[in-house]
Amino acid sequence: MMKTRCPEAYRFFCNPVKVMGIFVASLVGFLVWFSAVNGWPSYGFQWSQKPGKKDVNLDDIIEQIRYIGDSFPRPVEMPKDKLLGGLFPEGFDVNTCVSRYQSALYRKEQKHQPSPNLVSRLRKYEALHKQCGPFTESYNRTLEYLKSGSHGQDTNSTGCKYVIWIPEAGLGNRMLSLSSAFLYALLTNRVLLVDPGSRVSDLFCEPFPEVSWLLPSNFPLTGKFSSFDQKSPETFGNLLRNRSHANSTSSSLPPYLYLYLVHDYDEFDKCFFCDHDHTILQNIPWLIVKSNIYFAPSLVSIPSFQQDISDLFPNLGTVFHYLGRYLFNPTNFVWGLVTRYYDINLARADEKIGVQIRVLDKDFGRFERVLNQTLGCMLRENLLPEINGTKPVVIQSGKLKTKALLITSLRSWYSEAIKSMYWKRSTVTGEVVEVHQPSHEQYQHTRRRMHNIKAWAEIYLLSLTDKLVTSGGSTFGYIAHSLGGLKPWILYKPEDHVIPNPPCQRGVSMEPCMHAPPYHDCTSKKWTGPGGKLDPHVQHCDDKWWGIKFIDRE
């Protein structure tokens, strides 16, 4: 059969590679033009969505745009201390995770530096992860023991043990429990692996050099993750409940156990924090952690960990700050959202104030009450200037000082009200207050991919502010102020529908709160309640009196 020749006049269009190149270039050009016209960053979608409008499935679009964006070389400006005092290792390809090195350009210089012990331990962990991570020879051999049902003593030849983290609850809870699992891995010389079903690769760069932290999809227990709960026979709590472990040897222990550390765990699950019971876990190569709480503060209650934690963190008020900065660096796609929004809306302001509003008490959820409490806090603490009424403001000299107020909330009503207030009236100081809110999702959509991407970008934006007000009990706010190294002003939860007096108070540390500490007597194996003795550097939380948190050593 004779091959049809392409006419000379149309030869360009007969080349599919060139046509696809023109299409991709046109798509990128359209997105840039669209973002410029609408005042939003490139790759431009508007973060907010109109109420009542059907949610668009952006997963495929995200993949395409991310691919296009990452295919272009990008010059990366470097801070003076690009490794943050040794927190980050050498050897990463800068362009695979721009945020790891650029984030320092957007933050004030931190007063604290990671301890030499923490830096040394992270380098040792990275070497262990490289040796034992997915698809290495050691990993494959340890996996064969699991498939054959071999017991703990059979894995001594590989020297590799693992903590597998599976997600539970929303993004803030996940980040808190994941950082706690990593601290546990550091303390026990285990390798941390992450369930790929959590979609962390959408949000965070790979934290460890050369070998991924994602659990391979063919891991033999993956199919059980979704059905695992407190009643599962494989839990550590049920192992203690159903057998006498006093006479157990490593040969009689299972090759894996589930650690159920969710807020409703019982007295047997809580034995994880008891030194005597915890020794059993040393001989089990695969530990699978399911948690929705920041359980790091209770690890210090295990005597064999106390000195190690103190050596790693001489100031215990920085535990999550350093673990979070190390683990949770935004992917290039998320970093693009963060930096473009920051550069357009926040960078030029003389001072940046963050406010995170999350209404957890539905009975108190009248917009006016929440607004009054929030404004009452910011005005009382001089975070925002007073309204001047109708009198004109006389500017003495120089340009007007500006304050950028970044509000994150599921609702837009609060930001619109504050924006209207400062637009209609001047301030007593002559300052200009600019109000910004990236999105208002109406409701939390934990399982929606785009929702979590926007949530992570907003958490990070809050962490870049100079001062921060957060809602008590919200893990979203915990992450923001801890990453930013900020002691927040915490909006107290109202009692009997009455705005608290004072409406907020400065936090005692930048650490998150553990909402469900064990409060468990390891000898009697009984509930003791929150009246028991705490470590000198652990105290009850500002916003949850029954919770506990690390505090500064000063």
Coordinates of N, CA, C and O in Angstrom, one line a residue, residues 77-221:
E77 N 16.9 30.4 44.8 CA 17.7 31.3 45.6 C 18.0 30.6 47.0 O 17.1 30.0 47.5
M78 N 19.2 30.7 47.4 CA 19.6 30.0 48.6 C 19.8 31.0 49.8 O 20.4 32.0 49.6
P79 N 19.3 30.6 51.0 CA 19.6 31.4 52.2 C 21.1 31.1 52.6 O 21.7 30.2 52.1
K80 N 21.6 31.9 53.6 CA 22.9 31.7 54.0 C 23.1 30.3 54.7 O 24.1 29.6 54.4
D81 N 22.2 30.0 55.5 CA 22.2 28.7 56.2 C 21.2 27.8 55.6 O 20.1 27.6 56.1
K82 N 21.5 27.2 54.4 CA 20.5 26.5 53.7 C 20.1 25.1 54.4 O 19.1 24.6 54.1
L83 N 21.0 24.6 55.2 CA 20.7 23.4 55.9 C 20.1 23.5 57.3 O 20.0 22.6 58.0
L84 N 19.8 24.8 57.7 CA 19.2 25.1 59.0 C 19.9 24.5 60.1 O 19.4 23.7 61.0
G85 N 21.2 24.8 60.2 CA 22.0 24.4 61.3 C 22.3 22.9 61.3 O 22.5 22.3 62.4
G86 N 22.2 22.2 60.1 CA 22.5 20.8 60.0 C 21.2 20.0 60.1 O 21.3 18.7 60.1
L87 N 20.0 20.6 60.2 CA 18.8 19.8 60.3 C 18.6 19.0 59.0 O 18.2 17.9 59.1
F88 N 18.9 19.6 57.9 CA 18.8 19.0 56.6 C 20.1 18.4 56.2 O 21.2 18.9 56.4
P89 N 20.1 17.2 55.5 CA 21.4 16.6 55.0 C 21.8 17.2 53.7 O 21.0 17.8 53.0
E90 N 23.1 17.0 53.4 CA 23.6 17.4 52.1 C 23.1 16.3 51.1 O 22.7 15.2 51.5
G91 N 23.2 16.6 49.8 CA 23.1 15.6 48.8 C 21.8 15.5 48.1 O 21.6 14.8 47.1
F92 N 20.8 16.3 48.5 CA 19.5 16.3 47.8 C 19.6 17.2 46.5 O 20.4 18.1 46.5
D93 N 18.9 16.8 45.5 CA 18.7 17.6 44.3 C 17.8 18.7 44.7 O 16.7 18.5 45.0
V94 N 18.3 19.9 44.6 CA 17.6 21.1 45.1 C 16.3 21.2 44.4 O 15.2 21.5 45.0
N95 N 16.2 21.0 43.1 CA 15.0 21.2 42.3 C 13.9 20.2 42.6 O 12.8 20.5 42.2
T96 N 14.2 19.1 43.2 CA 13.1 18.2 43.6 C 12.3 18.6 44.7 O 11.2 18.1 44.9
C97 N 12.9 19.5 45.6 CA 12.1 20.1 46.7 C 12.6 21.5 47.0 O 13.5 21.6 47.9
V98 N 12.1 22.4 46.3 CA 12.6 23.8 46.4 C 12.3 24.3 47.8 O 13.1 25.1 48.4
S99 N 11.2 23.9 48.4 CA 10.8 24.5 49.7 C 11.8 24.2 50.8 O 12.0 24.9 51.8
R100 N 12.5 23.0 50.7 CA 13.5 22.6 51.8 C 14.5 23.7 52.0 O 15.0 23.9 53.1
Y101 N 14.9 24.4 50.9 CA 16.0 25.4 51.0 C 15.5 26.8 51.0 O 16.1 27.7 51.5
Q102 N 14.3 27.0 50.3 CA 13.8 28.4 50.2 C 13.0 28.9 51.4 O 12.9 30.1 51.6
S103 N 12.5 27.9 52.2 CA 11.6 28.3 53.3 C 12.3 29.3 54.2 O 11.6 30.2 54.8
A104 N 13.6 29.2 54.4 CA 14.3 30.1 55.3 C 14.3 31.5 54.9 O 14.4 32.5 55.7
L105 N 14.1 31.7 53.6 CA 14.0 33.1 53.0 C 12.7 33.8 53.4 O 12.6 35.0 53.4
Y106 N 11.7 33.0 53.8 CA 10.4 33.5 54.1 C 10.2 33.6 55.6 O 9.1 34.1 56.0
R107 N 11.1 33.2 56.4 CA 10.9 33.2 57.9 C 11.9 34.1 58.5 O 13.0 34.4 58.0
K108 N 11.6 34.6 59.7 CA 12.5 35.3 60.5 C 13.6 34.3 61.0 O 13.3 33.1 61.2
E109 N 14.8 34.8 61.3 CA 15.8 34.0 61.8 C 15.4 33.4 63.1 O 15.0 34.1 64.0
Q110 N 15.6 32.1 63.3 CA 15.2 31.4 64.5 C 16.2 31.6 65.6 O 17.4 31.6 65.4
K111 N 15.7 31.8 66.8 CA 16.6 31.9 68.0 C 17.3 30.6 68.3 O 18.4 30.6 68.8
H112 N 16.6 29.5 68.1 CA 17.2 28.2 68.5 C 17.8 27.5 67.3 O 17.5 27.8 66.1
Q113 N 18.7 26.6 67.6 CA 19.4 25.8 66.5 C 19.2 24.3 67.0 O 19.1 24.0 68.2
P114 N 19.0 23.4 66.1 CA 18.9 22.0 66.5 C 20.2 21.6 67.2 O 21.3 22.0 66.9
S115 N 20.0 20.7 68.2 CA 21.2 20.3 69.0 C 22.1 19.4 68.2 O 21.7 18.7 67.3
P116 N 23.4 19.4 68.5 CA 24.3 18.5 67.8 C 23.9 17.0 67.9 O 24.1 16.3 67.0
N117 N 23.3 16.7 69.1 CA 22.8 15.3 69.2 C 21.7 15.0 68.2 O 21.6 13.9 67.7
L118 N 20.8 15.9 68.0 CA 19.7 15.7 67.1 C 20.2 15.6 65.7 O 19.8 14.7 64.9
V119 N 21.1 16.5 65.3 CA 21.7 16.5 64.0 C 22.4 15.1 63.7 O 22.3 14.5 62.7
S120 N 23.2 14.7 64.7 CA 23.9 13.4 64.6 C 22.9 12.2 64.5 O 23.1 11.3 63.7
R121 N 21.9 12.3 65.3 CA 20.9 11.2 65.2 C 20.2 11.1 63.9 O 19.9 10.0 63.4
L122 N 19.9 12.3 63.3 CA 19.2 12.3 62.0 C 20.1 11.7 60.9 O 19.6 11.0 60.0
R123 N 21.4 12.0 61.0 CA 22.3 11.5 60.0 C 22.4 9.9 60.1 O 22.5 9.2 59.1
K124 N 22.5 9.4 61.4 CA 22.5 8.0 61.6 C 21.2 7.4 61.1 O 21.2 6.3 60.5
Y125 N 20.1 8.0 61.4 CA 18.8 7.5 60.9 C 18.8 7.4 59.4 O 18.3 6.4 58.8
E126 N 19.3 8.5 58.7 CA 19.3 8.5 57.2 C 20.1 7.3 56.7 O 19.7 6.7 55.7
A127 N 21.2 7.0 57.3 CA 22.0 5.8 56.9 C 21.3 4.5 57.1 O 21.3 3.6 56.3
L128 N 20.5 4.5 58.2 CA 19.7 3.3 58.5 C 18.6 3.1 57.5 O 18.3 2.0 57.0
H129 N 18.0 4.3 57.1 CA 16.9 4.2 56.2 C 17.4 3.8 54.8 O 16.8 3.1 54.0
K130 N 18.6 4.3 54.5 CA 19.2 3.9 53.2 C 19.5 2.4 53.1 O 19.4 1.7 52.1
Q131 N 19.9 1.8 54.3 CA 20.2 0.4 54.4 C 19.0 -0.5 54.4 O 19.0 -1.5 53.8
C132 N 17.9 0.0 55.1 CA 16.8 -0.9 55.3 C 15.5 -0.4 54.6 O 14.5 -1.1 54.7
G133 N 15.6 0.7 53.8 CA 14.4 1.2 53.2 C 13.8 0.3 52.1 O 14.4 -0.8 51.8
P134 N 12.7 0.7 51.5 CA 12.0 -0.2 50.5 C 12.9 -0.6 49.4 O 13.7 0.1 48.9
F135 N 12.8 -1.9 49.1 CA 13.4 -2.6 48.0 C 14.9 -2.8 48.2 O 15.6 -3.2 47.3
T136 N 15.5 -2.4 49.3 CA 16.9 -2.8 49.6 C 16.9 -4.3 49.9 O 15.9 -4.9 50.2
E137 N 18.2 -4.8 49.9 CA 18.3 -6.2 50.2 C 17.8 -6.6 51.6 O 17.2 -7.6 51.8
S138 N 18.1 -5.7 52.6 CA 17.7 -5.9 53.9 C 16.2 -5.9 54.1 O 15.6 -6.8 54.8
Y139 N 15.6 -5.0 53.4 CA 14.1 -4.9 53.4 C 13.5 -6.2 52.8 O 12.6 -6.7 53.4
N140 N 14.0 -6.6 51.7 CA 13.5 -7.8 51.0 C 13.6 -9.0 51.9 O 12.7 -9.8 52.0
R141 N 14.7 -9.2 52.6 CA 14.9 -10.3 53.4 C 14.0 -10.3 54.7 O 13.4 -11.3 55.0
T142 N 13.8 -9.1 55.3 CA 12.9 -9.0 56.4 C 11.5 -9.2 56.0 O 10.7 -9.8 56.7
L143 N 11.2 -8.8 54.8 CA 9.8 -9.0 54.2 C 9.5 -10.5 54.0 O 8.4 -11.0 54.3
E144 N 10.5 -11.3 53.6 CA 10.4 -12.7 53.5 C 10.1 -13.4 54.8 O 9.3 -14.3 54.9
Y145 N 10.7 -12.9 55.9 CA 10.4 -13.4 57.2 C 8.9 -13.2 57.6 O 8.2 -14.0 58.2
L146 N 8.4 -12.0 57.2 CA 7.0 -11.7 57.5 C 6.1 -12.6 56.7 O 5.1 -13.1 57.2
K147 N 6.4 -12.8 55.4 CA 5.5 -13.6 54.6 C 5.5 -15.1 55.1 O 4.5 -15.7 55.0
S148 N 6.6 -15.5 55.6 CA 6.7 -16.9 56.1 C 6.1 -17.1 57.5 O 6.0 -18.2 58.0
G149 N 5.8 -15.9 58.2 CA 5.3 -16.0 59.5 C 6.4 -16.2 60.6 O 6.1 -16.6 61.7
S150 N 7.6 -16.0 60.2 CA 8.8 -16.2 61.1 C 8.7 -15.2 62.3 O 8.1 -14.1 62.1
H151 N 9.3 -15.5 63.4 CA 9.2 -14.7 64.6 C 10.4 -13.7 64.7 O 11.3 -13.7 63.9
G152 N 10.3 -12.9 65.7 CA 11.2 -11.8 65.9 C 12.7 -12.2 65.9 O 13.5 -11.5 65.3
Q153 N 13.0 -13.3 66.5 CA 14.4 -13.7 66.6 C 15.0 -14.0 65.2 O 16.2 -13.9 65.0
D154 N 14.2 -14.3 64.2 CA 14.7 -14.7 62.9 C 15.2 -13.5 62.1 O 15.7 -13.6 61.0
T155 N 14.9 -12.3 62.6 CA 15.2 -11.1 61.8 C 16.6 -10.5 62.2 O 17.0 -9.4 61.7
N156 N 17.2 -11.1 63.2 CA 18.5 -10.5 63.7 C 19.5 -10.4 62.6 O 20.4 -9.5 62.6
S157 N 19.5 -11.3 61.6 CA 20.5 -11.2 60.5 C 20.4 -10.0 59.7 O 21.4 -9.5 59.1
T158 N 19.2 -9.3 59.6 CA 19.1 -8.1 58.8 C 19.3 -6.9 59.6 O 19.8 -5.9 59.1
G159 N 19.1 -6.9 60.9 CA 19.2 -5.7 61.7 C 18.2 -4.7 61.4 O 18.4 -3.5 61.9
C160 N 17.2 -4.9 60.7 CA 16.2 -3.9 60.3 C 14.8 -4.2 61.0 O 14.3 -5.3 61.0
K161 N 14.3 -3.1 61.6 CA 13.0 -3.2 62.2 C 12.3 -1.9 61.7 O 12.9 -0.9 61.4
Y162 N 10.9 -2.0 61.8 CA 10.1 -0.9 61.1 C 9.0 -0.4 61.9 O 8.4 -1.2 62.7
V163 N 8.6 0.8 61.7 CA 7.4 1.4 62.1 C 6.6 1.8 60.9 O 7.1 2.7 60.1
I164 N 5.4 1.3 60.7 CA 4.6 1.6 59.5 C 3.5 2.5 60.1 O 2.7 2.1 60.9
W165 N 3.4 3.7 59.5 CA 2.3 4.6 59.9 C 1.2 4.6 58.9 O 1.4 4.7 57.7
I166 N -0.1 4.4 59.5 CA -1.3 4.5 58.6 C -2.1 5.7 59.1 O -2.2 6.0 60.3
P167 N -2.8 6.4 58.1 CA -3.4 7.6 58.5 C -4.7 7.4 59.2 O -5.4 6.4 59.1
E168 N -5.1 8.5 60.0 CA -6.4 8.5 60.7 C -6.8 9.9 60.9 O -5.9 10.8 61.3
A169 N -8.0 10.3 60.7 CA -8.6 11.6 60.9 C -8.1 12.6 59.8 O -7.6 12.2 58.8
G170 N -8.1 13.9 60.2 CA -7.8 14.9 59.2 C -6.3 15.2 59.1 O -5.5 14.6 59.8
L171 N -6.0 16.2 58.3 CA -4.6 16.5 58.0 C -3.8 16.9 59.2 O -2.7 16.4 59.4
G172 N -4.3 17.8 60.1 CA -3.6 18.2 61.3 C -3.3 17.0 62.2 O -2.1 16.8 62.6
N173 N -4.3 16.1 62.4 CA -4.1 14.9 63.3 C -3.0 14.0 62.6 O -2.2 13.4 63.3
R174 N -3.1 13.9 61.3 CA -2.2 13.0 60.7 C -0.7 13.5 60.8 O 0.2 12.7 61.1
M175 N -0.5 14.8 60.6 CA 0.8 15.3 60.7 C 1.4 15.2 62.2 O 2.6 14.9 62.4
L176 N 0.5 15.3 63.2 CA 0.9 15.2 64.5 C 1.3 13.8 64.9 O 2.3 13.5 65.5
S177 N 0.5 12.8 64.4 CA 0.8 11.4 64.8 C 2.0 10.9 64.0 O 2.8 10.1 64.5
L178 N 2.1 11.4 62.7 CA 3.3 11.0 61.9 C 4.6 11.5 62.5 O 5.6 10.7 62.5
S179 N 4.6 12.7 63.0 CA 5.8 13.2 63.6 C 6.1 12.4 64.9 O 7.3 12.1 65.2
S180 N 5.1 12.0 65.6 CA 5.3 11.2 66.8 C 5.9 9.8 66.5 O 6.7 9.3 67.2
A181 N 5.3 9.2 65.4 CA 5.8 7.9 65.0 C 7.3 8.0 64.6 O 8.1 7.1 64.8
F182 N 7.7 9.2 64.0 CA 9.1 9.3 63.6 C 10.0 9.5 64.8 O 11.1 8.9 64.8
L183 N 9.5 10.2 65.8 CA 10.3 10.3 67.0 C 10.5 8.9 67.6 O 11.6 8.6 68.1
Y184 N 9.4 8.1 67.7 CA 9.5 6.8 68.2 C 10.5 6.0 67.4 O 11.3 5.2 67.9
A185 N 10.6 6.1 66.1 CA 11.5 5.4 65.2 C 12.9 5.8 65.6 O 13.9 5.0 65.6
L186 N 13.2 7.1 65.8 CA 14.5 7.6 66.2 C 15.0 7.0 67.5 O 16.1 6.6 67.7
L187 N 14.0 6.9 68.5 CA 14.4 6.4 69.8 C 14.6 4.9 69.8 O 15.3 4.4 70.7
T188 N 14.1 4.2 68.9 CA 14.1 2.7 68.9 C 14.9 2.1 67.7 O 14.9 0.9 67.5
N189 N 15.6 3.0 66.9 CA 16.4 2.5 65.8 C 15.5 1.7 64.8 O 16.0 0.7 64.3
R190 N 14.4 2.2 64.5 CA 13.5 1.6 63.5 C 13.4 2.5 62.3 O 13.7 3.7 62.4
V191 N 13.0 1.9 61.2 CA 12.8 2.7 60.0 C 11.3 3.0 59.8 O 10.4 2.2 60.0
L192 N 11.0 4.3 59.6 CA 9.6 4.8 59.4 C 9.2 4.6 57.9 O 9.9 5.1 57.0
L193 N 8.1 3.9 57.7 CA 7.5 3.8 56.4 C 6.0 4.3 56.5 O 5.4 4.1 57.5
V194 N 5.6 4.9 55.4 CA 4.3 5.6 55.4 C 3.4 4.9 54.4 O 3.8 4.6 53.3
D195 N 2.2 4.6 54.8 CA 1.1 4.0 54.0 C 0.9 5.0 52.7 O 0.5 6.1 52.9
P196 N 1.1 4.5 51.5 CA 0.9 5.3 50.3 C -0.5 5.8 50.1 O -0.8 6.8 49.5
G197 N -1.4 5.0 50.8 CA -2.9 5.4 50.7 C -3.1 6.8 51.4 O -4.2 7.4 51.2
S198 N -2.2 7.3 52.2 CA -2.4 8.6 52.8 C -2.1 9.7 51.9 O -2.4 10.9 52.2
R199 N -1.6 9.5 50.7 CA -1.3 10.5 49.7 C -0.4 11.6 50.2 O -0.5 12.8 49.9
V200 N 0.6 11.2 51.0 CA 1.5 12.2 51.5 C 2.4 12.8 50.4 O 2.9 13.9 50.5
S201 N 2.5 12.0 49.3 CA 3.4 12.5 48.2 C 2.7 13.7 47.5 O 3.4 14.4 46.8
D202 N 1.4 13.9 47.7 CA 0.8 15.2 47.2 C 1.2 16.4 48.0 O 1.2 17.5 47.4
L203 N 1.6 16.2 49.2 CA 1.8 17.3 50.2 C 3.2 17.5 50.5 O 3.7 18.7 50.6
F204 N 4.0 16.5 50.8 CA 5.3 16.6 51.4 C 6.4 16.0 50.4 O 6.2 15.0 49.8
C205 N 7.5 16.6 50.4 CA 8.7 16.1 49.7 C 9.2 14.8 50.5 O 8.9 14.6 51.7
E206 N 9.9 14.0 49.7 CA 10.5 12.8 50.4 C 11.5 13.4 51.4 O 12.4 14.2 51.0
P207 N 11.5 13.0 52.7 CA 12.4 13.6 53.7 C 13.7 13.0 53.8 O 14.7 13.6 54.3
F208 N 13.9 11.7 53.3 CA 15.1 11.0 53.5 C 15.9 10.8 52.1 O 15.2 10.5 51.1
P209 N 17.2 11.0 52.1 CA 17.9 10.9 50.8 C 17.9 9.5 50.2 O 18.0 8.5 51.0
E210 N 17.8 9.4 48.9 CA 18.0 8.3 48.1 C 17.0 7.2 48.2 O 16.7 6.5 47.2
V211 N 16.4 6.9 49.4 CA 15.4 5.8 49.5 C 14.1 6.4 50.0 O 14.1 7.2 50.9
S212 N 13.0 6.0 49.4 CA 11.7 6.6 49.7 C 11.2 6.1 51.1 O 11.6 5.1 51.6
W213 N 10.3 7.0 51.7 CA 9.6 6.6 52.9 C 8.3 5.9 52.7 O 7.6 5.6 53.6
L214 N 7.9 5.8 51.4 CA 6.6 5.2 51.1 C 6.7 3.7 51.1 O 7.5 3.1 50.5
L215 N 5.7 3.1 51.8 CA 5.6 1.6 51.9 C 5.2 1.1 50.5 O 4.3 1.6 49.9
P216 N 6.0 0.1 50.0 CA 5.6 -0.4 48.6 C 4.2 -0.9 48.6 O 3.7 -1.5 49.6
S217 N 3.5 -0.7 47.5 CA 2.1 -1.1 47.4 C 1.9 -2.6 47.5 O 0.7 -3.0 47.8
N218 N 2.9 -3.4 47.2 CA 2.7 -4.8 47.3 C 3.0 -5.4 48.7 O 3.2 -6.6 48.9
F219 N 3.2 -4.5 49.7 CA 3.4 -5.0 51.1 C 2.2 -5.9 51.5 O 1.0 -5.6 51.3
P220 N 2.5 -7.1 52.0 CA 1.5 -8.1 52.2 C 0.3 -7.8 53.1 O -0.7 -8.4 53.1
L221 N 0.5 -6.8 54.0 CA -0.5 -6.5 55.0 C -1.3 -5.3 54.6 O -2.2 -4.9 55.3

